[in-house]
Tab-separated table of C-alpha atoms in Angstrom:
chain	number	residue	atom	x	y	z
A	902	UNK	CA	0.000	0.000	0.000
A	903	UNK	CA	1.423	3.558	-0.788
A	904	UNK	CA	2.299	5.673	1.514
A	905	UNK	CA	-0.717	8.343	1.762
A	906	UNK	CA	2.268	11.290	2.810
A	907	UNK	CA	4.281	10.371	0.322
A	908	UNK	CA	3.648	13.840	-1.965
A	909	UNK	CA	5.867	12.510	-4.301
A	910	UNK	CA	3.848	9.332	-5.787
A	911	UNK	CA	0.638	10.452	-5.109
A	912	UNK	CA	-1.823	10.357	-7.631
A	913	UNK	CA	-3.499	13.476	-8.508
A	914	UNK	CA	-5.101	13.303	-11.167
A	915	UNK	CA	-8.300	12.231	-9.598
A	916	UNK	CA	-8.680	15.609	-7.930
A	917	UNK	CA	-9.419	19.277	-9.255
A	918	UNK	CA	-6.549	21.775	-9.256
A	919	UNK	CA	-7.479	23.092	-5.660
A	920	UNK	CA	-6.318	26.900	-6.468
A	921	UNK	CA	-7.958	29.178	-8.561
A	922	UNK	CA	-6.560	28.619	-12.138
A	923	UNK	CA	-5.343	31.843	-14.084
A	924	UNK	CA	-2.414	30.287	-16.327
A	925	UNK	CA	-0.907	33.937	-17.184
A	926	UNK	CA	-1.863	37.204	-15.130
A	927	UNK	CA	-3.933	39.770	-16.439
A	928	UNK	CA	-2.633	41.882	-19.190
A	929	UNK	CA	-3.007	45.389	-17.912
A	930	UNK	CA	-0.755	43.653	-14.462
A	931	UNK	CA	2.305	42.683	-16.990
A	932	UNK	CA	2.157	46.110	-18.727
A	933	UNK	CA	2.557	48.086	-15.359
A	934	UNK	CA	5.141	45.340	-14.065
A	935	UNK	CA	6.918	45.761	-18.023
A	936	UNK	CA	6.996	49.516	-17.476
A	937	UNK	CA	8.391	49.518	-14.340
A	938	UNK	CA	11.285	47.450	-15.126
A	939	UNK	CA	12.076	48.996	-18.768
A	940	UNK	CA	13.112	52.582	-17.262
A	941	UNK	CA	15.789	50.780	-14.535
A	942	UNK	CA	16.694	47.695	-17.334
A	943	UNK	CA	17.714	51.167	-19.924
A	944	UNK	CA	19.446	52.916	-17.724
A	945	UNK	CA	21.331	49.980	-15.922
A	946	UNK	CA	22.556	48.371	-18.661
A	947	UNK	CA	23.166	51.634	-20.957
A	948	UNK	CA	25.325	52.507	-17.682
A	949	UNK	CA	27.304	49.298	-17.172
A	950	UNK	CA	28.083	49.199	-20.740
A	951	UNK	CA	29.139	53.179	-21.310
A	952	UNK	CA	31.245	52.179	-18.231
A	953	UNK	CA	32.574	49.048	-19.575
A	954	UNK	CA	33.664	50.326	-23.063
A	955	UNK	CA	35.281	53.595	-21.681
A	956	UNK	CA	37.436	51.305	-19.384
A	957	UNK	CA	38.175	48.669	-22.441
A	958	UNK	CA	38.779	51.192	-24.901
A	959	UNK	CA	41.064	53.629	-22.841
A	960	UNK	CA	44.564	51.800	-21.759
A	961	UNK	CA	44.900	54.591	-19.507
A	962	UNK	CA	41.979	53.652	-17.426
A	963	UNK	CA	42.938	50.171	-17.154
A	964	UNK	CA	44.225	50.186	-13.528
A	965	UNK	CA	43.297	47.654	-10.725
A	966	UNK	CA	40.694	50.098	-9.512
A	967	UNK	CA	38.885	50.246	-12.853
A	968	UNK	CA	39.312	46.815	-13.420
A	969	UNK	CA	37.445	46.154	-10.435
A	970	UNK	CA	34.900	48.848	-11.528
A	971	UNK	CA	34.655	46.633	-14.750
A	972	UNK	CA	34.033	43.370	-13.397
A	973	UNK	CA	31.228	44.857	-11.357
A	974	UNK	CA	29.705	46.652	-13.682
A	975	UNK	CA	29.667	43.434	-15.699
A	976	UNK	CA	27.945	41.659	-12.989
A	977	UNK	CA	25.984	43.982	-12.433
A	978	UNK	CA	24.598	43.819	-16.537
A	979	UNK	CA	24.430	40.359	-15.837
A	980	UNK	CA	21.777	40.879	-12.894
A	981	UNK	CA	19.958	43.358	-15.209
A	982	UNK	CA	19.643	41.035	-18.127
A	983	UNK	CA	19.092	37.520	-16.191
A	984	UNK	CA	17.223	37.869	-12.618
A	985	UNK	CA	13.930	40.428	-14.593
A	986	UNK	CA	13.263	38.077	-16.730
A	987	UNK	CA	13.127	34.938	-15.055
A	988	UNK	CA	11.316	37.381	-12.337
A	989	UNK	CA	8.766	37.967	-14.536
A	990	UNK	CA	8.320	34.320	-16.230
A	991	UNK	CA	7.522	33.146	-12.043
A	992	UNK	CA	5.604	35.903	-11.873
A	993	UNK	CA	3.393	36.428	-14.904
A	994	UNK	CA	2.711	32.422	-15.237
A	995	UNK	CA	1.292	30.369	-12.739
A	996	UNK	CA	2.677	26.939	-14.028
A	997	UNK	CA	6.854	26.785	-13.990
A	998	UNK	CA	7.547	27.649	-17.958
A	999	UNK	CA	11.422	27.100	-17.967
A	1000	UNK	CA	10.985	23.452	-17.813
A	1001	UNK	CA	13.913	21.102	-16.305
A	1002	UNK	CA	17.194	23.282	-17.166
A	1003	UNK	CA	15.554	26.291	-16.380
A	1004	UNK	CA	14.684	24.905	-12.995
A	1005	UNK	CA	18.043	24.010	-12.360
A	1006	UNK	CA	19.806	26.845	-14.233
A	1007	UNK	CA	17.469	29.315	-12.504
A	1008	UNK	CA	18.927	29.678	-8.974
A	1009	UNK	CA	22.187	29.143	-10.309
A	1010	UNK	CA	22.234	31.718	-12.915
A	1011	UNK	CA	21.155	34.626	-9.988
A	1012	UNK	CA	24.389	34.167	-7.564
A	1013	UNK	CA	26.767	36.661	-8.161
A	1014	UNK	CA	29.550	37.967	-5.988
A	1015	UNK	CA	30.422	41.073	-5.782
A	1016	UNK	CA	34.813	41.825	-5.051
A	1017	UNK	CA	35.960	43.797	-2.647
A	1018	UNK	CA	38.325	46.846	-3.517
A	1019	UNK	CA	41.964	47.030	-2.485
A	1020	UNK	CA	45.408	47.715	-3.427
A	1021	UNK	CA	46.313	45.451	-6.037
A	1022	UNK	CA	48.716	44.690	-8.933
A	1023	UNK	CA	47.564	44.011	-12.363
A	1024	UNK	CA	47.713	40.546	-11.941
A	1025	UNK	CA	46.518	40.619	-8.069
A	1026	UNK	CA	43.612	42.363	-9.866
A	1027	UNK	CA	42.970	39.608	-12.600
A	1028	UNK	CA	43.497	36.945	-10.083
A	1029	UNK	CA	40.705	38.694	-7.646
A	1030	UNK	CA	38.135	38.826	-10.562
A	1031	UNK	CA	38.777	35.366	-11.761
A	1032	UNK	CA	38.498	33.892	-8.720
A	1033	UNK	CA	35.119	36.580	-7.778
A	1034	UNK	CA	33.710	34.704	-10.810
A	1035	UNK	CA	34.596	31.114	-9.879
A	1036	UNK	CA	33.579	31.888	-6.558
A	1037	UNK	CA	29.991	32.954	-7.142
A	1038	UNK	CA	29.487	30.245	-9.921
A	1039	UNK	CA	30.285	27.493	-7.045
A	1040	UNK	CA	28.586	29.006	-4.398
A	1041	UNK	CA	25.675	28.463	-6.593
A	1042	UNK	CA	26.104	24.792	-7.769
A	1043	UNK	CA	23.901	23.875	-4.827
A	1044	UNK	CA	21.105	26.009	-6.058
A	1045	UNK	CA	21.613	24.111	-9.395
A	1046	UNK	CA	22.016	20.220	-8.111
A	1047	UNK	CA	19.126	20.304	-4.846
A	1048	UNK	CA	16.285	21.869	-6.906
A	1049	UNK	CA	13.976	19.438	-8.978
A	1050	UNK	CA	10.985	20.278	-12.092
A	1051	UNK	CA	8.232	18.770	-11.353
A	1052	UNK	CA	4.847	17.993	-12.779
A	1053	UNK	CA	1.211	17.365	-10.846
A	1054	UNK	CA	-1.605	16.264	-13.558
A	1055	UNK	CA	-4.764	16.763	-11.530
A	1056	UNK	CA	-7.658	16.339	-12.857
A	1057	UNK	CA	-8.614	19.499	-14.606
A	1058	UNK	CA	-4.924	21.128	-14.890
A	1059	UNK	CA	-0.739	20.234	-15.692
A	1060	UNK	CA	0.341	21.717	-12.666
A	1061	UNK	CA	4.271	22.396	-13.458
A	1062	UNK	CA	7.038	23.985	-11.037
A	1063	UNK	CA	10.134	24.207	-9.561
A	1064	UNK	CA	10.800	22.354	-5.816
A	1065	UNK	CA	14.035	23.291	-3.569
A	1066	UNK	CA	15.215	20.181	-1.760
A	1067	UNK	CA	13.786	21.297	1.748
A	1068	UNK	CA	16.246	18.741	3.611
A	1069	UNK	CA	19.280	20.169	2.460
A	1070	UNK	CA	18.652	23.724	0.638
A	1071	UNK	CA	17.632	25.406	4.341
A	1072	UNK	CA	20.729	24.464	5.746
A	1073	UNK	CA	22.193	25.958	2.432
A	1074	UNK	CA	20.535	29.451	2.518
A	1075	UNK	CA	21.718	29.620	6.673
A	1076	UNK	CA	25.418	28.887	5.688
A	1077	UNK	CA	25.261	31.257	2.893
A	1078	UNK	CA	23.326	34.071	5.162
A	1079	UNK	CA	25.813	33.953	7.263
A	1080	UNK	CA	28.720	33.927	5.285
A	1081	UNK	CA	27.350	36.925	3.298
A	1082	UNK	CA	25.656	39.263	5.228
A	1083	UNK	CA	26.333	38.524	9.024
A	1084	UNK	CA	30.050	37.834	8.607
A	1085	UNK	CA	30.722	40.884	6.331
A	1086	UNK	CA	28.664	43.252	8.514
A	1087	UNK	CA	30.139	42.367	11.565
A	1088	UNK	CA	33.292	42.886	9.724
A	1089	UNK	CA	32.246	46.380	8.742
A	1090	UNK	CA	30.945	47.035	12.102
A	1091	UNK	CA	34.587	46.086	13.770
A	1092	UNK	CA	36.200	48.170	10.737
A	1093	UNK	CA	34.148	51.365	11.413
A	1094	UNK	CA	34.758	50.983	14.929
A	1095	UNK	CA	38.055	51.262	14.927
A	1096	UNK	CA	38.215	54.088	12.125
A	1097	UNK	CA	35.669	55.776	14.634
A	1098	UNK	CA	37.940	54.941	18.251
A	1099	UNK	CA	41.146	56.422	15.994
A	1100	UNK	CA	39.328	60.098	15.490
């Protein structure tokens, strides 16, 4: 006999879809949430790209400094190209669209770490952005390997979406809490002091 908790093998399909179905939000909702996001996706990525082509096109700009600029202004193009529209595929759809890769790529795709500024060499500089991209890519493998597509056919609807492994990915998002934001703020907070205790 199956297990009735087990959400996994259950069979749906004998029941209604128990929310309200909609399929895609209304179209006067995507046009405000479009418009909103056009003015910021312009300017952002006009931005990051003036930036980036100055800095690539003048060798006299091409310090550590601007290099750093440049790799976050790339990163910062790639949030403005990537995390909007997958926002707005969850958002405008009620059923998960970007099918198995996209549920796996999704997560993965939105990790990006930002460097931190110093004094560096050329190749100190190089070293810090390589290693700021390799970085963020593996911090996000987990986001990529614990999340699964899945598909519910009840009776009157394909239910489709995307499931975070909740036995592992929690433990994830703590580790990764902490080791972004608590750690680095309680850095700051101990810099700042002592910049403050010096005046």
């Amino acid at each position: 006999m199956a297990d009735p908790y087990d959400l996994d093998n259950f069979d749906y399909s004998a029941f209604d879809f128990p929310n309200q179905l909609w399929y895609i939000i209304p179209e006067w909702q995507i046009a405000v949430k479009i418009s909103t996001f056009i003015p910021l996706l312009i300017f952002g990525i006009l931005g990051n790209f003036m930036l980036l082509n100055v800095i690539i096109r003048n060798r006299a700009l091409q310090t550590p400094t601007h290099l750093l600029l440049a790799n976050m202004a790339l990163a910062d193009f790639f949030v403005l190209t990537i995390c909007p529209v997958l926002y707005m595929y969850k958002d405008f759809y009620q059923n998960f669209l970007l099918g198995t890769i996209g549920c796996k790529m999704e997560g993965y795709l939105q990790a990006i770490v930002l460097p931190t500024e110093t004094r560096l060499t050329m190749f100190g500089t190089k070293m810090v952005m390589a290693c700021t991209w390799i970085a963020g890519f593996t911090i996000a493998v987990p986001l990529a390997v614990y999340r699964t597509y899945k598909e519910r056919a009840w009776k009157n609807f394909l239910e489709t979406f995307c499931m975070e492994n909740t036995t592992i990915l929690p433990s994830y998002w703590l580790v990764l809490f902490a080791t972004l934001v608590w750690f680095p703020l309680c850095v700051m907070i101990i810099c700042y002091t002592a910049i403050f205790w010096k005046q």
